[in-house]
Short mmCIF file of C-alpha atoms and ligand atoms in Angstrom, two decimals:
data_model
loop_
_atom_site.label_atom_id
_atom_site.label_comp_id
_atom_site.label_asym_id
_atom_site.label_seq_id
_atom_site.Cartn_x
_atom_site.Cartn_y
_atom_site.Cartn_z
CA MET U 153 -9.01 -29.14 0.41
CA VAL U 154 -8.27 -25.52 0.73
CA SER U 155 -6.95 -26.17 4.14
CA ALA U 156 -4.25 -28.78 2.65
CA ASP U 157 -3.43 -25.89 0.09
CA ALA U 158 -2.83 -23.25 2.94
CA ALA U 159 -0.71 -25.62 5.05
CA LEU U 160 1.49 -26.43 1.77
CA LEU U 161 1.50 -22.59 0.77
CA PHE U 162 2.67 -22.06 4.46
CA ARG U 163 5.42 -24.60 4.23
CA ARG U 164 6.64 -23.34 0.82
CA SER U 165 6.64 -19.60 1.55
CA PHE U 166 8.07 -19.82 5.30
CA GLY U 167 9.89 -23.04 5.33
CA ASP U 168 8.06 -24.43 8.29
CA ASP U 169 4.51 -26.04 9.44
CA PRO U 170 1.89 -23.77 10.50
CA ASP U 171 0.64 -24.08 14.29
CA VAL U 172 -3.05 -23.81 13.19
CA VAL U 173 -5.35 -23.98 10.03
CA ALA U 174 -8.97 -22.75 10.16
CA SER U 175 -11.25 -22.36 7.48
CA SER U 176 -14.64 -20.66 7.21
CA ALA U 177 -17.22 -20.38 4.65
CA GLY U 178 -18.53 -18.09 1.78
CA ARG U 179 -22.16 -17.17 2.00
CA ALA U 180 -25.08 -16.82 -0.26
CA ASN U 181 -28.08 -14.82 1.11
CA LEU U 182 -31.45 -16.51 0.45
CA ILE U 183 -33.39 -13.40 1.27
CA GLY U 184 -32.87 -10.21 3.27
CA GLU U 185 -30.78 -7.94 1.00
CA HIS U 186 -29.49 -4.65 2.27
CA VAL U 187 -31.32 -4.98 5.54
CA ASP U 188 -28.58 -6.26 8.03
CA TYR U 189 -27.21 -2.66 8.33
CA VAL U 190 -30.77 -1.28 9.24
CA GLY U 191 -31.71 -3.90 11.76
CA GLY U 192 -33.62 -6.20 9.53
CA PRO U 193 -33.99 -10.04 9.29
CA VAL U 194 -31.68 -12.04 6.99
CA LEU U 195 -31.70 -15.67 5.93
CA PRO U 196 -28.20 -16.52 4.52
CA ILE U 197 -26.70 -20.03 4.08
CA ALA U 198 -22.89 -20.93 4.28
CA ILE U 199 -22.00 -22.44 1.08
CA ASP U 200 -19.11 -25.07 0.28
CA THR U 201 -16.56 -22.78 -1.02
CA ARG U 202 -14.24 -21.98 1.68
CA THR U 203 -11.13 -19.95 2.92
CA ALA U 204 -8.49 -21.55 4.87
CA VAL U 205 -6.08 -19.50 7.03
CA ALA U 206 -2.75 -21.19 8.11
CA VAL U 207 -0.78 -19.21 10.94
CA ARG U 208 2.14 -19.68 12.99
CA LEU U 209 3.09 -17.23 15.87
CA ARG U 210 6.62 -15.45 15.96
CA THR U 211 8.12 -13.61 18.91
CA SER U 212 9.70 -10.83 16.86
CA GLY U 213 10.30 -9.38 13.55
CA GLU U 214 8.02 -8.20 10.66
CA SER U 215 4.55 -10.31 10.09
CA ARG U 216 4.31 -11.98 6.91
CA ALA U 217 1.23 -13.03 4.82
CA VAL U 218 0.91 -14.91 1.48
CA SER U 219 -2.36 -15.68 -0.31
CA LEU U 220 -2.77 -17.75 -3.53
CA GLN U 221 -5.29 -15.29 -4.56
CA ASP U 222 -2.68 -12.67 -4.38
CA ALA U 223 -0.25 -14.47 -6.78
CA GLY U 224 1.56 -16.03 -3.84
CA LEU U 225 3.45 -13.02 -3.08
CA VAL U 226 5.01 -12.59 0.35
CA ARG U 227 3.78 -9.31 1.80
CA THR U 228 5.03 -7.77 5.23
CA PHE U 229 2.62 -6.12 7.60
CA ASP U 230 2.49 -4.82 11.06
CA THR U 231 0.25 -6.59 13.66
CA SER U 232 -0.42 -3.37 15.51
CA LEU U 233 -0.88 -1.12 12.48
CA ARG U 234 -3.06 2.03 13.42
CA ALA U 235 -4.13 2.79 9.88
CA ARG U 236 -5.00 0.73 7.02
CA THR U 237 -2.57 0.49 3.95
CA GLY U 238 -4.99 -0.72 1.26
CA ALA U 239 -3.32 -3.88 0.55
CA TRP U 240 -5.46 -7.37 1.36
CA THR U 241 -3.18 -7.73 4.48
CA ASP U 242 -5.26 -4.95 6.16
CA TYR U 243 -7.90 -7.86 6.62
CA ILE U 244 -5.36 -9.85 8.77
CA ALA U 245 -4.08 -6.77 10.52
CA GLY U 246 -7.74 -5.79 11.30
CA ILE U 247 -8.13 -9.20 13.18
CA THR U 248 -4.81 -8.79 15.14
CA ARG U 249 -5.85 -5.46 16.06
CA ALA U 250 -9.32 -6.41 17.14
CA LEU U 251 -7.61 -9.38 19.16
CA GLU U 252 -5.32 -6.79 20.72
CA VAL U 253 -8.19 -4.50 21.79
CA ASN U 254 -9.54 -7.69 23.59
CA GLY U 255 -6.20 -8.10 25.51
CA VAL U 256 -4.52 -10.73 23.12
CA GLU U 257 -0.92 -9.21 22.36
CA ILE U 258 0.48 -10.52 19.10
CA ALA U 259 4.27 -9.71 18.28
CA ALA U 260 4.26 -11.16 14.93
CA ILE U 261 2.68 -13.85 12.67
CA ASP U 262 2.99 -15.66 9.55
CA VAL U 263 -0.03 -16.06 7.67
CA ALA U 264 -0.87 -18.20 4.47
CA VAL U 265 -4.28 -18.23 2.57
CA ALA U 266 -5.86 -20.32 0.16
CA SER U 267 -9.56 -20.13 -0.74
CA ASP U 268 -12.10 -21.09 -3.55
CA VAL U 269 -14.50 -18.39 -2.76
CA PRO U 270 -14.35 -15.93 -5.61
CA VAL U 271 -13.23 -12.52 -4.49
CA GLY U 272 -15.21 -9.25 -4.62
CA SER U 273 -18.28 -11.39 -6.07
CA GLY U 274 -20.80 -10.84 -3.38
CA LEU U 275 -20.02 -14.41 -1.89
CA SER U 276 -18.33 -12.90 1.01
CA SER U 277 -14.67 -13.77 0.53
CA SER U 278 -13.85 -10.97 3.04
CA ALA U 279 -15.95 -12.50 5.90
CA ALA U 280 -14.57 -15.97 5.16
CA LEU U 281 -11.16 -14.90 5.29
CA MET U 282 -11.32 -12.68 8.51
CA VAL U 283 -13.62 -15.25 10.45
CA ALA U 284 -11.10 -17.98 9.56
CA ALA U 285 -8.10 -15.53 10.55
CA ALA U 286 -9.89 -14.76 13.92
CA SER U 287 -10.03 -18.50 14.56
CA ALA U 288 -6.60 -19.35 13.63
CA ILE U 289 -4.85 -16.54 15.25
CA SER U 290 -6.66 -16.82 18.54
CA HIS U 291 -6.13 -20.62 18.62
CA ALA U 292 -2.52 -19.97 17.81
CA THR U 293 -2.18 -17.88 20.79
CA GLU U 294 -3.81 -20.47 22.96
CA GLN U 295 -6.80 -18.25 23.90
CA PRO U 296 -9.30 -19.96 21.48
CA THR U 297 -12.30 -18.09 20.76
CA GLN U 298 -15.88 -19.38 19.75
CA PRO U 299 -17.36 -18.87 16.35
CA LEU U 300 -19.88 -16.33 17.50
CA VAL U 301 -16.89 -14.41 18.98
CA CYS U 302 -14.78 -14.79 15.80
CA ALA U 303 -17.89 -13.31 13.88
CA GLY U 304 -17.90 -10.34 16.32
CA LEU U 305 -14.08 -9.59 15.79
CA ALA U 306 -14.35 -10.17 11.88
CA LEU U 307 -17.39 -7.71 12.02
CA ARG U 308 -15.48 -4.96 14.19
CA ALA U 309 -12.33 -5.28 12.06
CA GLU U 310 -13.89 -5.02 8.63
CA ARG U 311 -15.98 -2.02 9.91
CA GLU U 312 -13.41 -0.14 12.01
CA PHE U 313 -10.26 -1.08 10.27
CA VAL U 314 -10.77 -1.95 6.74
CA GLY U 315 -13.34 0.91 6.80
CA VAL U 316 -16.33 -1.00 5.07
CA PRO U 317 -19.67 0.14 6.96
CA CYS U 318 -20.98 -3.36 6.53
CA GLY U 319 -23.69 -5.08 8.38
CA MET U 320 -23.29 -8.33 10.30
CA MET U 321 -24.84 -11.01 8.10
CA ASP U 322 -21.54 -12.07 6.35
CA GLN U 323 -19.59 -12.73 9.40
CA TRP U 324 -22.34 -14.54 11.15
CA ALA U 325 -23.02 -16.71 8.10
CA SER U 326 -19.84 -17.45 7.38
CA ALA U 327 -19.03 -18.61 11.41
CA LEU U 328 -22.41 -20.07 12.43
CA GLY U 329 -23.57 -21.54 9.13
CA ARG U 330 -24.88 -25.32 9.38
CA GLU U 331 -25.11 -27.96 6.98
CA GLY U 332 -28.82 -28.44 6.03
CA HIS U 333 -29.78 -25.22 7.39
CA ALA U 334 -30.26 -21.64 6.47
CA LEU U 335 -29.39 -19.02 9.45
CA HIS U 336 -32.22 -16.68 10.43
CA LEU U 337 -30.59 -13.78 11.90
CA GLU U 338 -32.18 -10.69 13.54
CA CYS U 339 -29.70 -7.93 13.16
CA ALA U 340 -31.37 -5.49 15.45
CA THR U 341 -31.04 -8.16 18.49
CA GLY U 342 -28.55 -10.75 17.13
CA ALA U 343 -30.82 -13.35 17.84
CA THR U 344 -30.45 -16.67 15.59
CA GLN U 345 -32.37 -19.56 14.39
CA GLN U 346 -31.36 -22.46 12.37
CA VAL U 347 -34.08 -23.09 9.63
CA PRO U 348 -34.02 -26.34 7.80
CA PHE U 349 -33.00 -25.72 4.28
CA SER U 350 -31.74 -28.66 2.09
CA ASP U 351 -32.56 -27.25 -1.58
CA ALA U 352 -29.63 -26.84 -4.07
CA VAL U 353 -29.08 -23.34 -5.13
CA LEU U 354 -27.28 -22.20 -8.44
CA ILE U 355 -24.93 -19.24 -8.19
CA VAL U 356 -23.84 -17.60 -11.24
CA HIS U 357 -21.14 -15.17 -11.51
CA SER U 358 -21.80 -12.06 -13.93
CA GLY U 359 -18.18 -11.74 -14.52
CA VAL U 360 -17.92 -8.27 -12.99
CA GLU U 361 -16.14 -7.90 -9.93
CA ARG U 362 -16.55 -4.86 -7.48
CA ASN U 363 -15.08 -3.96 -4.16
CA LEU U 364 -17.23 -2.51 -1.84
CA GLY U 365 -14.95 0.30 -0.91
CA ASP U 366 -15.36 1.68 -4.33
CA SER U 367 -19.15 0.88 -4.85
CA PRO U 368 -22.21 3.02 -4.01
CA TYR U 369 -22.50 0.91 -1.14
CA SER U 370 -21.55 3.69 1.33
CA ALA U 371 -24.04 6.11 -0.58
CA ARG U 372 -26.85 3.54 0.17
CA VAL U 373 -25.93 3.16 3.93
CA SER U 374 -26.09 7.01 3.98
CA ASP U 375 -29.79 7.19 2.47
CA CYS U 376 -30.88 4.56 4.87
CA ALA U 377 -29.38 6.91 7.72
CA GLU U 378 -31.38 9.84 6.11
CA ALA U 379 -34.66 7.71 5.96
CA LEU U 380 -34.39 6.85 9.63
CA LEU U 381 -33.92 10.56 10.68
CA GLY U 382 -36.89 11.45 8.62
CA LEU U 383 -38.86 8.56 10.15
CA ARG U 384 -37.78 9.76 13.53
CA GLN U 385 -39.87 13.11 13.09
CA VAL U 386 -43.09 10.91 12.69
CA VAL U 387 -42.17 7.92 14.80
CA PRO U 388 -39.82 9.24 17.57
CA HIS U 389 -38.46 6.24 19.20
CA ILE U 390 -37.78 4.01 16.13
CA ASP U 391 -34.37 2.38 16.54
CA PHE U 392 -34.07 0.87 13.15
CA LEU U 393 -35.15 1.39 9.61
CA ALA U 394 -36.31 -2.13 9.37
CA GLN U 395 -39.02 -1.45 12.21
CA ALA U 396 -40.87 1.21 9.96
CA SER U 397 -44.24 0.31 8.42
CA GLU U 398 -44.86 1.28 4.53
CA ALA U 399 -47.30 4.04 5.86
CA GLN U 400 -44.72 5.58 8.24
CA VAL U 401 -42.21 5.49 5.22
CA ARG U 402 -44.72 7.03 2.96
CA SER U 403 -45.57 9.99 5.35
CA ALA U 404 -42.20 10.80 6.98
CA PRO U 405 -40.21 13.80 5.50
CA MET U 406 -37.22 12.63 3.43
CA SER U 407 -36.00 12.84 -0.08
CA GLU U 408 -37.57 10.63 -2.55
CA ARG U 409 -34.20 8.78 -2.88
CA ALA U 410 -34.06 7.97 0.74
CA ARG U 411 -37.82 7.13 0.58
CA LYS U 412 -37.27 4.44 -2.21
CA ARG U 413 -34.43 2.85 -0.21
CA ALA U 414 -36.53 2.62 2.72
CA LEU U 415 -39.49 1.11 0.86
CA HIS U 416 -37.03 -1.72 -0.19
CA VAL U 417 -36.11 -2.25 3.45
CA VAL U 418 -39.87 -2.42 4.59
CA GLY U 419 -40.85 -4.96 1.79
CA GLU U 420 -37.80 -6.96 2.09
CA THR U 421 -38.17 -7.39 5.90
CA ALA U 422 -41.67 -8.58 5.32
CA ARG U 423 -40.39 -10.82 2.54
CA VAL U 424 -37.87 -12.60 4.87
CA ARG U 425 -40.53 -13.17 7.52
CA GLU U 426 -42.66 -14.79 5.06
CA ALA U 427 -40.02 -17.05 4.03
CA VAL U 428 -38.96 -18.06 7.37
CA ALA U 429 -42.66 -18.84 8.22
CA ALA U 430 -43.33 -20.95 5.34
CA MET U 431 -40.03 -22.95 5.91
CA LEU U 432 -40.85 -23.52 9.37
CA ALA U 433 -44.28 -24.79 8.43
CA GLY U 434 -42.52 -27.34 6.28
CA LYS U 435 -43.68 -25.71 3.09
CA GLY U 436 -40.10 -25.13 1.63
CA PHE U 437 -38.64 -21.92 0.58
CA PRO U 438 -41.20 -19.72 -1.56
CA GLY U 439 -39.41 -19.20 -4.79
CA GLU U 440 -41.27 -16.29 -5.96
CA LEU U 441 -40.09 -14.31 -3.13
CA LEU U 442 -36.68 -14.24 -4.83
CA THR U 443 -38.13 -12.66 -7.95
CA ALA U 444 -39.84 -9.90 -5.80
CA THR U 445 -36.62 -9.20 -4.06
CA HIS U 446 -34.74 -8.66 -7.40
CA ALA U 447 -37.46 -6.14 -8.86
CA SER U 448 -37.10 -4.47 -5.44
CA LEU U 449 -33.37 -4.34 -5.49
CA ARG U 450 -33.27 -2.98 -9.00
CA ASP U 451 -36.22 -0.38 -8.97
CA LEU U 452 -36.08 0.76 -5.51
CA PHE U 453 -32.51 0.05 -3.92
CA GLU U 454 -31.17 0.81 -7.47
CA CYS U 455 -28.07 -1.83 -6.98
CA SER U 456 -28.67 -4.05 -9.79
CA THR U 457 -27.09 -3.82 -13.35
CA PRO U 458 -28.28 -4.64 -16.79
CA ASP U 459 -26.22 -7.93 -16.78
CA LEU U 460 -27.68 -9.07 -13.23
CA ASP U 461 -31.24 -8.00 -14.48
CA TRP U 462 -30.70 -10.11 -17.66
CA LEU U 463 -29.34 -13.23 -15.72
CA ALA U 464 -32.25 -13.17 -13.03
CA GLU U 465 -34.99 -12.75 -15.57
CA THR U 466 -33.59 -15.29 -18.03
CA ALA U 467 -33.24 -17.81 -15.23
CA ALA U 468 -36.50 -17.15 -13.59
CA ALA U 469 -38.22 -17.94 -16.75
CA MET U 470 -36.66 -21.25 -17.26
CA ASP U 471 -38.19 -24.63 -16.47
CA GLY U 472 -37.55 -26.13 -13.19
CA VAL U 473 -36.62 -22.74 -11.74
CA ARG U 474 -38.60 -21.38 -8.71
CA GLY U 475 -37.05 -17.99 -8.53
CA ALA U 476 -33.87 -16.01 -9.20
CA ARG U 477 -32.38 -12.74 -8.07
CA LEU U 478 -29.06 -10.79 -7.51
CA THR U 479 -27.45 -12.00 -4.32
CA GLY U 480 -24.66 -9.93 -2.17
CA ALA U 481 -24.48 -6.17 -2.39
CA GLY U 482 -25.01 -5.83 -6.18
CA TRP U 483 -23.28 -3.74 -8.71
CA GLY U 484 -21.85 -6.83 -10.32
CA GLY U 485 -21.11 -10.34 -8.46
CA CYS U 486 -23.72 -13.08 -8.75
CA VAL U 487 -27.09 -14.00 -9.29
CA MET U 488 -28.64 -16.93 -7.09
CA VAL U 489 -31.23 -19.30 -8.69
CA LEU U 490 -33.36 -21.71 -6.88
CA GLY U 491 -34.94 -24.59 -8.47
CA ASP U 492 -35.19 -28.39 -8.92
CA ALA U 493 -31.98 -30.07 -8.05
CA ALA U 494 -32.32 -32.02 -11.47
CA ALA U 495 -32.91 -28.89 -13.43
CA LEU U 496 -30.09 -26.49 -12.19
CA PRO U 497 -27.19 -28.04 -14.10
CA GLY U 498 -28.81 -27.70 -17.35
CA VAL U 499 -29.81 -23.96 -16.37
CA ALA U 500 -26.28 -23.38 -15.44
CA THR U 501 -25.26 -24.62 -19.07
CA ARG U 502 -27.69 -22.51 -20.88
CA LEU U 503 -27.10 -19.38 -18.88
CA ALA U 504 -23.28 -19.68 -19.43
CA ARG U 505 -24.06 -20.21 -23.34
CA ASP U 506 -26.46 -17.38 -23.78
CA TYR U 507 -24.75 -14.91 -21.31
CA GLY U 508 -21.45 -15.67 -23.00
CA ARG U 509 -22.79 -14.87 -26.42
CA ARG U 510 -24.40 -11.62 -25.06
CA THR U 511 -21.48 -10.24 -23.26
CA GLY U 512 -18.47 -12.18 -24.26
CA ARG U 513 -17.73 -13.15 -20.52
CA VAL U 514 -16.80 -16.52 -19.24
CA VAL U 515 -19.31 -17.44 -16.64
CA ARG U 516 -18.46 -19.35 -13.62
CA SER U 517 -21.23 -21.17 -11.72
CA TRP U 518 -21.51 -23.20 -8.42
CA ILE U 519 -24.25 -25.54 -7.11
CA SER U 520 -24.09 -25.57 -3.55
CA LYS U 521 -26.38 -26.70 -0.49
CA ALA U 522 -26.22 -25.15 2.86
CA SER U 523 -22.93 -26.18 4.41
CA GLY U 524 -20.98 -25.76 7.61
CA GLY U 525 -19.32 -22.49 8.82
CA LEU U 526 -16.15 -22.15 10.80
CA ALA U 527 -14.03 -25.12 11.31
CA LEU U 528 -10.64 -25.89 12.86
CA ASP U 529 -8.90 -28.05 10.51
CA LEU U 530 -5.58 -28.60 11.97
CA THR U 531 -3.74 -27.80 15.36
CA HIS U 532 -0.38 -28.26 16.71
CA VAL U 533 -0.80 -25.89 19.60
CA GLY U 534 -0.17 -27.56 22.85
CA ASN U 535 1.83 -30.41 21.16
CA ARG U 536 4.81 -28.11 20.76
CA HIS U 537 5.89 -27.71 24.23
P1 ADP G 744 -16.57 -10.01 -1.21
O1 ADP G 744 -16.52 -10.18 0.43
O2 ADP G 744 -18.25 -10.06 -1.66
O3 ADP G 744 -15.88 -11.10 -1.86
P2 ADP G 744 -15.37 -7.53 -0.53
O4 ADP G 744 -15.09 -6.32 -1.31
O5 ADP G 744 -16.23 -7.38 0.54
O6 ADP G 744 -16.10 -8.75 -1.30
O7 ADP G 744 -13.75 -8.29 -0.04
C1 ADP G 744 -12.91 -8.50 -1.10
C2 ADP G 744 -11.62 -8.26 -0.63
O8 ADP G 744 -11.27 -9.18 0.55
C3 ADP G 744 -10.34 -8.29 -1.58
O9 ADP G 744 -10.29 -7.11 -2.41
C4 ADP G 744 -9.27 -8.77 -0.66
O10 ADP G 744 -8.57 -7.63 -0.28
C5 ADP G 744 -9.80 -9.51 0.60
N1 ADP G 744 -9.60 -10.88 0.37
C6 ADP G 744 -10.85 -11.73 0.33
N2 ADP G 744 -10.26 -13.24 0.09
C7 ADP G 744 -8.93 -13.00 -0.11
C8 ADP G 744 -7.94 -14.02 -0.27
N3 ADP G 744 -8.14 -15.31 -0.42
N4 ADP G 744 -6.76 -13.57 -0.37
C9 ADP G 744 -6.39 -12.23 -0.22
N5 ADP G 744 -7.57 -11.49 0.07
C10 ADP G 744 -8.72 -11.66 0.11
MG1 MG G 745 -17.26 -8.66 1.79
#
């Protein structure tokens, strides 16, 4: 659907058909929040909201990009730009730069984007955009890149070019997500395992958007770095914060603020391992772990908000719900609710009504299952010659 929209937008904006359309998924993280950039395990699913990127290479001139999420305005940008501009086209330029570092020269491109992933909401619109762009652009250059490589390009571009010190979870989930499975990713090693997961999840948007660049996200990353430095005084060879035990975190020298962040990481790492073990044993996802994660994000990592707390706590108390928590980085964005498939539509309606009365905000929500990740939707490359 979004792929057809991207192709249509391309034609309307640039008067020609795209060479390639690729799409990739938004993601919801079942469990393992704020542990990817400290070498911990995560368990995201790709969801069935997607971003499609339509591309055509040009041999000269300025590059152009248009997105339905940017009011369909055509913006120009430079594919070999050395510094970010602050515009969303940085996400595309970051990919062309990363490809250039890999030896793929791109003189100029036209790009059209369509998406139903809500932007800045913790469902990873940025990774969906960049993974799809990496695939579409590399296919257009006739040097197609595998999903795992696209994930790596998107990660490098978001970290080094856009300037968000993010972990690898979003890009890996977007690229490698598989229908009916959650992706168990060990961020210290990059090892992955597909874990069967067929439940429906309800995702409820708090109505508060945030941009990671402007949020306290970077401060939390610094807190975690401080905790690791302190830990090295008692455990000299520790590589990642997620490898620490609770006793080590409690005894190592660090500020009380850093210790709280580290205690979240240790507890969350253990919860992911417990969830994966339960799922592999055929017991399903233990919903109560979601509620424990929310409390830890609220009290130790301090990335929740009163609105997210209200949504998670209200949902968790409803019939048919097995657990609820904020999902994504926090400070706005979405809450994820796990429960009986038959109960979730009613839960969504009641939350929307009561939250709307409380805040005056219109609530958007999605019921999704674990879906496929990166896909090549259309290619004319090879037919042109
Ligand atoms: P999230 O990834 O949780 O949605 P981020 O702050 O990481 O939030 O990324 C949001 C940014 O990504 C937007 O501000 C915009 O610059 C860019 N972006 C994502 N999707 C699109 C899109 N479809 N069109 C244009 N820009 C997009
Ligand atoms: Mg993002």
